[in-house]
Amino acid sequence: MSVKNFRPRRFDLIAFDWDGTLFDSTAIIVRCIQAAVRDVGGTVPTDKEAAYVIGMGLMQALAHAAPDVPPEKYTELGNRYRFHYIQHQDDLSLFEGVLPLLNDLRERGHLLAVATGKSRRGLDEALHTVQLKGVFDGSRTADQTAGKPHPLMLQELMAEFDVVPERLLMIGDTTHDLQMAVNAGCASVGVSYGAHEPDAFHALNPLSVVHSVRELHDWLLQHG
């Protein structure tokens, strides 16, 4: 798709959440959280409860999903989650249409970044694949800054690229993503095809809530 006929960009930097926004991993993460909690003897969270914590830093997420697991078991809980997740890594993939979307944004001159609750190691493994090498200009993970909805990820990205809040757009599938944008003074767009039900998005005033990668692509080329 040519982007030459679309309006000049409104946002210099577009930051994407990873899981459930670009990467089709929500269902597997839910299953891995449930399996890890089961392994350490905690009360297994429902699908909704497990999906709610996606986007947080790993240990923050697991502690929230398993409130009856004592802190002395958190290390084991984290290790069991990683064990189950590794078993499914080959099952994960980008949502259809993500690569053309990112390529069109780069062609129009946007800086692209990832702001994720994943670990640095986990994100780096994904970004080092051939199809994603060099696509993103920057990234921040929860274990190197602060977990969502704290604004530090976005604040550090803005400082790195000398972008003011009005020129940064955050895109994510959870209220944690959209609240982080609010806390950083940035605009946001919510995607409804990930971890959280979109009914909760509207209180956080996203510019739009889109229901597919195709719809996100169209919205960004028209309004981004």
PDB file of C-alpha atoms in Angstrom:
ATOM      1  CA  MET A   1       0.000   0.000   0.000  1.00  0.00           C
ATOM      2  CA  SER A   2       1.368   3.411  -0.882  1.00  0.00           C
ATOM      3  CA  VAL A   3       1.229   6.017   1.859  1.00  0.00           C
ATOM      4  CA  LYS A   4       2.129   8.989  -0.321  1.00  0.00           C
ATOM      5  CA  ASN A   5      -1.408  10.359  -0.499  1.00  0.00           C
ATOM      6  CA  PHE A   6      -2.019  10.385   3.247  1.00  0.00           C
ATOM      7  CA  ARG A   7      -1.728  13.468   5.451  1.00  0.00           C
ATOM      8  CA  PRO A   8       1.522  14.407   7.208  1.00  0.00           C
ATOM      9  CA  ARG A   9       2.120  12.627  10.460  1.00  0.00           C
ATOM     10  CA  ARG A  10       0.574  13.886  13.698  1.00  0.00           C
ATOM     11  CA  PHE A  11       2.797  11.724  15.905  1.00  0.00           C
ATOM     12  CA  ASP A  12       6.565  11.484  15.583  1.00  0.00           C
ATOM     13  CA  LEU A  13       6.857   8.422  17.837  1.00  0.00           C
ATOM     14  CA  ILE A  14       4.407   5.516  17.980  1.00  0.00           C
ATOM     15  CA  ALA A  15       4.857   3.090  20.874  1.00  0.00           C
ATOM     16  CA  PHE A  16       3.242  -0.333  20.714  1.00  0.00           C
ATOM     17  CA  ASP A  17       2.506  -2.783  23.455  1.00  0.00           C
ATOM     18  CA  TRP A  18       3.675  -6.262  22.444  1.00  0.00           C
ATOM     19  CA  ASP A  19       1.540  -9.166  23.702  1.00  0.00           C
ATOM     20  CA  GLY A  20      -2.037  -8.943  22.454  1.00  0.00           C
ATOM     21  CA  THR A  21      -1.328  -5.864  20.339  1.00  0.00           C
ATOM     22  CA  LEU A  22       1.319  -6.953  17.827  1.00  0.00           C
ATOM     23  CA  PHE A  23       1.875 -10.516  18.997  1.00  0.00           C
ATOM     24  CA  ASP A  24      -0.915 -13.108  19.098  1.00  0.00           C
ATOM     25  CA  SER A  25      -0.088 -14.516  22.525  1.00  0.00           C
ATOM     26  CA  THR A  26      -2.950 -13.677  24.882  1.00  0.00           C
ATOM     27  CA  ALA A  27      -4.533 -17.136  25.102  1.00  0.00           C
ATOM     28  CA  ILE A  28      -1.202 -18.878  25.634  1.00  0.00           C
ATOM     29  CA  ILE A  29      -0.117 -16.413  28.334  1.00  0.00           C
ATOM     30  CA  VAL A  30      -3.400 -17.016  30.168  1.00  0.00           C
ATOM     31  CA  ARG A  31      -2.841 -20.785  30.063  1.00  0.00           C
ATOM     32  CA  CYS A  32       0.762 -20.413  31.250  1.00  0.00           C
ATOM     33  CA  ILE A  33      -0.257 -18.211  34.196  1.00  0.00           C
ATOM     34  CA  GLN A  34      -2.917 -20.727  35.205  1.00  0.00           C
ATOM     35  CA  ALA A  35      -0.497 -23.663  34.912  1.00  0.00           C
ATOM     36  CA  ALA A  36       2.177 -21.888  36.961  1.00  0.00           C
ATOM     37  CA  VAL A  37      -0.246 -21.046  39.763  1.00  0.00           C
ATOM     38  CA  ARG A  38      -1.516 -24.612  39.756  1.00  0.00           C
ATOM     39  CA  ASP A  39       2.062 -25.924  39.976  1.00  0.00           C
ATOM     40  CA  VAL A  40       2.793 -24.005  43.187  1.00  0.00           C
ATOM     41  CA  GLY A  41      -0.527 -24.884  44.834  1.00  0.00           C
ATOM     42  CA  GLY A  42      -2.345 -21.583  44.442  1.00  0.00           C
ATOM     43  CA  THR A  43      -5.959 -20.967  43.497  1.00  0.00           C
ATOM     44  CA  VAL A  44      -6.013 -21.045  39.704  1.00  0.00           C
ATOM     45  CA  PRO A  45      -7.275 -17.714  38.291  1.00  0.00           C
ATOM     46  CA  THR A  46     -10.102 -17.632  35.785  1.00  0.00           C
ATOM     47  CA  ASP A  47      -9.374 -16.751  32.165  1.00  0.00           C
ATOM     48  CA  LYS A  48     -10.565 -13.185  32.817  1.00  0.00           C
ATOM     49  CA  GLU A  49      -8.447 -12.816  35.953  1.00  0.00           C
ATOM     50  CA  ALA A  50      -5.353 -14.134  34.194  1.00  0.00           C
ATOM     51  CA  ALA A  51      -5.919 -11.973  31.119  1.00  0.00           C
ATOM     52  CA  TYR A  52      -6.317  -8.857  33.272  1.00  0.00           C
ATOM     53  CA  VAL A  53      -2.671  -8.932  34.420  1.00  0.00           C
ATOM     54  CA  ILE A  54      -1.193  -9.161  30.917  1.00  0.00           C
ATOM     55  CA  GLY A  55       0.896  -6.069  30.318  1.00  0.00           C
ATOM     56  CA  MET A  56       2.184  -5.813  33.870  1.00  0.00           C
ATOM     57  CA  GLY A  57       5.722  -6.829  34.773  1.00  0.00           C
ATOM     58  CA  LEU A  58       5.943 -10.599  35.235  1.00  0.00           C
ATOM     59  CA  MET A  59       6.175 -10.828  39.015  1.00  0.00           C
ATOM     60  CA  GLN A  60       3.669  -8.019  39.544  1.00  0.00           C
ATOM     61  CA  ALA A  61       1.297  -9.857  37.213  1.00  0.00           C
ATOM     62  CA  LEU A  62       1.736 -13.254  38.856  1.00  0.00           C
ATOM     63  CA  ALA A  63       1.321 -11.833  42.365  1.00  0.00           C
ATOM     64  CA  HIS A  64      -1.910 -10.103  41.291  1.00  0.00           C
ATOM     65  CA  ALA A  65      -3.237 -13.227  39.568  1.00  0.00           C
ATOM     66  CA  ALA A  66      -2.409 -15.487  42.525  1.00  0.00           C
ATOM     67  CA  PRO A  67      -3.029 -13.475  45.702  1.00  0.00           C
ATOM     68  CA  ASP A  68      -3.007 -16.579  47.896  1.00  0.00           C
ATOM     69  CA  VAL A  69       0.507 -17.624  46.839  1.00  0.00           C
ATOM     70  CA  PRO A  70       2.964 -16.468  49.554  1.00  0.00           C
ATOM     71  CA  PRO A  71       5.888 -14.220  48.553  1.00  0.00           C
ATOM     72  CA  GLU A  72       8.429 -16.915  49.366  1.00  0.00           C
ATOM     73  CA  LYS A  73       7.008 -18.912  46.444  1.00  0.00           C
ATOM     74  CA  TYR A  74       7.230 -16.057  43.908  1.00  0.00           C
ATOM     75  CA  THR A  75      10.562 -17.229  42.518  1.00  0.00           C
ATOM     76  CA  GLU A  76       9.183 -20.718  41.937  1.00  0.00           C
ATOM     77  CA  LEU A  77       6.000 -19.236  40.469  1.00  0.00           C
ATOM     78  CA  GLY A  78       8.010 -17.163  38.001  1.00  0.00           C
ATOM     79  CA  ASN A  79      10.155 -20.130  37.039  1.00  0.00           C
ATOM     80  CA  ARG A  80       7.096 -22.292  36.406  1.00  0.00           C
ATOM     81  CA  TYR A  81       5.546 -19.581  34.224  1.00  0.00           C
ATOM     82  CA  ARG A  82       8.733 -19.349  32.148  1.00  0.00           C
ATOM     83  CA  PHE A  83       8.828 -23.141  31.849  1.00  0.00           C
ATOM     84  CA  HIS A  84       5.314 -23.325  30.446  1.00  0.00           C
ATOM     85  CA  TYR A  85       5.793 -20.295  28.186  1.00  0.00           C
ATOM     86  CA  ILE A  86       8.929 -21.751  26.589  1.00  0.00           C
ATOM     87  CA  GLN A  87       6.957 -24.859  25.661  1.00  0.00           C
ATOM     88  CA  HIS A  88       4.685 -22.698  23.498  1.00  0.00           C
ATOM     89  CA  GLN A  89       7.132 -20.237  21.960  1.00  0.00           C
ATOM     90  CA  ASP A  90       6.890 -21.877  18.561  1.00  0.00           C
ATOM     91  CA  ASP A  91       3.091 -21.448  18.670  1.00  0.00           C
ATOM     92  CA  LEU A  92       3.333 -17.640  18.831  1.00  0.00           C
ATOM     93  CA  SER A  93       3.243 -15.280  15.889  1.00  0.00           C
ATOM     94  CA  LEU A  94       2.574 -11.705  14.871  1.00  0.00           C
ATOM     95  CA  PHE A  95      -1.020 -10.872  14.094  1.00  0.00           C
ATOM     96  CA  GLU A  96      -1.713 -10.936  10.371  1.00  0.00           C
ATOM     97  CA  GLY A  97      -1.102  -7.515   8.868  1.00  0.00           C
ATOM     98  CA  VAL A  98       1.348  -6.249  11.500  1.00  0.00           C
ATOM     99  CA  LEU A  99       4.408  -6.194   9.233  1.00  0.00           C
ATOM    100  CA  PRO A 100       2.724  -4.185   6.435  1.00  0.00           C
ATOM    101  CA  LEU A 101       1.424  -1.770   9.091  1.00  0.00           C
ATOM    102  CA  LEU A 102       4.888  -1.228  10.558  1.00  0.00           C
ATOM    103  CA  ASN A 103       6.468  -0.879   7.126  1.00  0.00           C
ATOM    104  CA  ASP A 104       3.959   1.803   6.083  1.00  0.00           C
ATOM    105  CA  LEU A 105       4.560   3.754   9.287  1.00  0.00           C
ATOM    106  CA  ARG A 106       8.307   3.642   8.767  1.00  0.00           C
ATOM    107  CA  GLU A 107       7.864   4.768   5.154  1.00  0.00           C
ATOM    108  CA  ARG A 108       6.004   7.847   6.391  1.00  0.00           C
ATOM    109  CA  GLY A 109       8.824   8.664   8.801  1.00  0.00           C
ATOM    110  CA  HIS A 110       7.406   7.648  12.158  1.00  0.00           C
ATOM    111  CA  LEU A 111       9.768   6.457  14.848  1.00  0.00           C
ATOM    112  CA  LEU A 112       8.536   3.108  16.185  1.00  0.00           C
ATOM    113  CA  ALA A 113       9.012   1.696  19.677  1.00  0.00           C
ATOM    114  CA  VAL A 114       7.831  -1.146  21.901  1.00  0.00           C
ATOM    115  CA  ALA A 115       6.703  -0.527  25.490  1.00  0.00           C
ATOM    116  CA  THR A 116       5.966  -3.885  27.084  1.00  0.00           C
ATOM    117  CA  GLY A 117       5.569  -5.769  30.313  1.00  0.00           C
ATOM    118  CA  LYS A 118       7.767  -8.513  28.868  1.00  0.00           C
ATOM    119  CA  SER A 119      11.294  -9.013  30.105  1.00  0.00           C
ATOM    120  CA  ARG A 120      14.196  -7.537  28.161  1.00  0.00           C
ATOM    121  CA  ARG A 121      15.421 -11.020  27.337  1.00  0.00           C
ATOM    122  CA  GLY A 122      12.005 -12.131  26.090  1.00  0.00           C
ATOM    123  CA  LEU A 123      11.512  -9.078  23.913  1.00  0.00           C
ATOM    124  CA  ASP A 124      15.030  -9.249  22.480  1.00  0.00           C
ATOM    125  CA  GLU A 125      14.460 -12.865  21.440  1.00  0.00           C
ATOM    126  CA  ALA A 126      11.375 -11.779  19.498  1.00  0.00           C
ATOM    127  CA  LEU A 127      12.967  -8.687  17.957  1.00  0.00           C
ATOM    128  CA  HIS A 128      16.031 -10.577  16.743  1.00  0.00           C
ATOM    129  CA  THR A 129      13.980 -12.580  14.262  1.00  0.00           C
ATOM    130  CA  VAL A 130      14.725 -11.826  10.620  1.00  0.00           C
ATOM    131  CA  GLN A 131      11.334 -10.241   9.913  1.00  0.00           C
ATOM    132  CA  LEU A 132      11.630  -7.755  12.800  1.00  0.00           C
ATOM    133  CA  LYS A 133      15.324  -6.897  12.690  1.00  0.00           C
ATOM    134  CA  GLY A 134      15.701  -3.121  12.412  1.00  0.00           C
ATOM    135  CA  VAL A 135      11.946  -2.389  12.415  1.00  0.00           C
ATOM    136  CA  PHE A 136      11.843  -0.695  15.831  1.00  0.00           C
ATOM    137  CA  ASP A 137      13.917   2.316  16.782  1.00  0.00           C
ATOM    138  CA  GLY A 138      13.677   1.730  20.518  1.00  0.00           C
ATOM    139  CA  SER A 139      12.048  -0.326  23.240  1.00  0.00           C
ATOM    140  CA  ARG A 140      11.481  -0.481  26.975  1.00  0.00           C
ATOM    141  CA  THR A 141      10.558  -3.459  29.151  1.00  0.00           C
ATOM    142  CA  ALA A 142       9.132  -3.644  32.648  1.00  0.00           C
ATOM    143  CA  ASP A 143      12.279  -5.170  34.148  1.00  0.00           C
ATOM    144  CA  GLN A 144      14.491  -2.304  32.987  1.00  0.00           C
ATOM    145  CA  THR A 145      12.228   0.626  33.895  1.00  0.00           C
ATOM    146  CA  ALA A 146       8.918   0.429  35.771  1.00  0.00           C
ATOM    147  CA  GLY A 147       5.866  -1.684  35.147  1.00  0.00           C
ATOM    148  CA  LYS A 148       2.675  -0.315  33.636  1.00  0.00           C
ATOM    149  CA  PRO A 149       0.754   1.867  34.289  1.00  0.00           C
ATOM    150  CA  HIS A 150       3.734   3.836  35.625  1.00  0.00           C
ATOM    151  CA  PRO A 151       4.727   6.273  32.834  1.00  0.00           C
ATOM    152  CA  LEU A 152       8.498   5.713  33.042  1.00  0.00           C
ATOM    153  CA  MET A 153       8.684   3.571  29.875  1.00  0.00           C
ATOM    154  CA  LEU A 154       7.145   6.308  27.777  1.00  0.00           C
ATOM    155  CA  GLN A 155       9.040   9.079  29.545  1.00  0.00           C
ATOM    156  CA  GLU A 156      12.345   7.356  28.793  1.00  0.00           C
ATOM    157  CA  LEU A 157      11.401   6.834  25.143  1.00  0.00           C
ATOM    158  CA  MET A 158      10.421  10.480  24.799  1.00  0.00           C
ATOM    159  CA  ALA A 159      13.736  11.533  26.307  1.00  0.00           C
ATOM    160  CA  GLU A 160      15.692   9.155  24.068  1.00  0.00           C
ATOM    161  CA  PHE A 161      14.128  10.501  20.882  1.00  0.00           C
ATOM    162  CA  ASP A 162      13.536  14.093  22.011  1.00  0.00           C
ATOM    163  CA  VAL A 163       9.762  13.821  21.494  1.00  0.00           C
ATOM    164  CA  VAL A 164       7.226  15.835  23.504  1.00  0.00           C
ATOM    165  CA  PRO A 165       4.158  14.071  24.951  1.00  0.00           C
ATOM    166  CA  GLU A 166       1.830  15.579  22.332  1.00  0.00           C
ATOM    167  CA  ARG A 167       3.841  13.846  19.582  1.00  0.00           C
ATOM    168  CA  LEU A 168       3.802  10.346  21.084  1.00  0.00           C
ATOM    169  CA  LEU A 169       0.994   7.824  20.548  1.00  0.00           C
ATOM    170  CA  MET A 170       0.673   4.684  22.685  1.00  0.00           C
ATOM    171  CA  ILE A 171      -1.179   1.685  21.251  1.00  0.00           C
ATOM    172  CA  GLY A 172      -2.224  -1.217  23.448  1.00  0.00           C
ATOM    173  CA  ASP A 173      -4.778  -3.865  24.285  1.00  0.00           C
ATOM    174  CA  THR A 174      -5.128  -3.284  28.040  1.00  0.00           C
ATOM    175  CA  THR A 175      -6.214  -0.587  30.437  1.00  0.00           C
ATOM    176  CA  HIS A 176      -2.643  -0.698  31.793  1.00  0.00           C
ATOM    177  CA  ASP A 177      -1.383   0.565  28.419  1.00  0.00           C
ATOM    178  CA  LEU A 178      -3.955   3.323  28.157  1.00  0.00           C
ATOM    179  CA  GLN A 179      -3.509   4.397  31.776  1.00  0.00           C
ATOM    180  CA  MET A 180       0.253   4.584  31.213  1.00  0.00           C
ATOM    181  CA  ALA A 181      -0.398   6.950  28.306  1.00  0.00           C
ATOM    182  CA  VAL A 182      -2.650   9.107  30.485  1.00  0.00           C
ATOM    183  CA  ASN A 183       0.016   9.178  33.198  1.00  0.00           C
ATOM    184  CA  ALA A 184       2.637  10.251  30.649  1.00  0.00           C
ATOM    185  CA  GLY A 185       0.423  12.939  29.120  1.00  0.00           C
ATOM    186  CA  CYS A 186       0.257  11.107  25.779  1.00  0.00           C
ATOM    187  CA  ALA A 187      -2.542  10.092  23.449  1.00  0.00           C
ATOM    188  CA  SER A 188      -3.532   6.462  22.999  1.00  0.00           C
ATOM    189  CA  VAL A 189      -5.421   4.033  20.808  1.00  0.00           C
ATOM    190  CA  GLY A 190      -6.920   0.840  22.206  1.00  0.00           C
ATOM    191  CA  VAL A 191      -7.195  -2.436  20.327  1.00  0.00           C
ATOM    192  CA  SER A 192     -10.084  -4.715  21.270  1.00  0.00           C
ATOM    193  CA  TYR A 193      -8.643  -8.013  19.976  1.00  0.00           C
ATOM    194  CA  GLY A 194      -6.202  -8.572  22.869  1.00  0.00           C
ATOM    195  CA  ALA A 195      -6.396  -9.233  26.598  1.00  0.00           C
ATOM    196  CA  HIS A 196      -8.934  -6.718  27.960  1.00  0.00           C
ATOM    197  CA  GLU A 197     -12.557  -6.081  27.156  1.00  0.00           C
ATOM    198  CA  PRO A 198     -12.749  -2.696  25.395  1.00  0.00           C
ATOM    199  CA  ASP A 199     -15.668  -1.421  27.498  1.00  0.00           C
ATOM    200  CA  ALA A 200     -13.142  -0.337  30.118  1.00  0.00           C
ATOM    201  CA  PHE A 201     -11.100   1.674  27.616  1.00  0.00           C
ATOM    202  CA  HIS A 202     -13.441   4.605  27.156  1.00  0.00           C
ATOM    203  CA  ALA A 203     -12.910   6.033  30.648  1.00  0.00           C
ATOM    204  CA  LEU A 204      -9.247   6.492  29.673  1.00  0.00           C
ATOM    205  CA  ASN A 205     -10.149   8.598  26.614  1.00  0.00           C
ATOM    206  CA  PRO A 206      -8.280   6.855  23.799  1.00  0.00           C
ATOM    207  CA  LEU A 207      -8.463   8.609  20.458  1.00  0.00           C
ATOM    208  CA  SER A 208     -10.023   5.451  19.032  1.00  0.00           C
ATOM    209  CA  VAL A 209     -10.753   1.814  19.831  1.00  0.00           C
ATOM    210  CA  VAL A 210     -10.111  -0.428  16.836  1.00  0.00           C
ATOM    211  CA  HIS A 211     -11.147  -4.018  16.339  1.00  0.00           C
ATOM    212  CA  SER A 212      -8.543  -5.461  13.975  1.00  0.00           C
ATOM    213  CA  VAL A 213      -5.030  -4.832  12.695  1.00  0.00           C
ATOM    214  CA  ARG A 214      -6.585  -3.750   9.384  1.00  0.00           C
ATOM    215  CA  GLU A 215      -8.687  -1.136  11.171  1.00  0.00           C
ATOM    216  CA  LEU A 216      -5.635   0.014  13.156  1.00  0.00           C
ATOM    217  CA  HIS A 217      -3.645   0.310   9.934  1.00  0.00           C
ATOM    218  CA  ASP A 218      -6.323   2.446   8.295  1.00  0.00           C
ATOM    219  CA  TRP A 219      -6.763   4.648  11.371  1.00  0.00           C
ATOM    220  CA  LEU A 220      -3.031   5.326  11.699  1.00  0.00           C
ATOM    221  CA  LEU A 221      -2.603   6.240   8.055  1.00  0.00           C
ATOM    222  CA  GLN A 222      -5.521   8.659   8.291  1.00  0.00           C
ATOM    223  CA  HIS A 223      -4.984  10.103  11.774  1.00  0.00           C
ATOM    224  CA  GLY A 224      -1.457   9.178  12.933  1.00  0.00           C
TER     225      GLY A 224
END
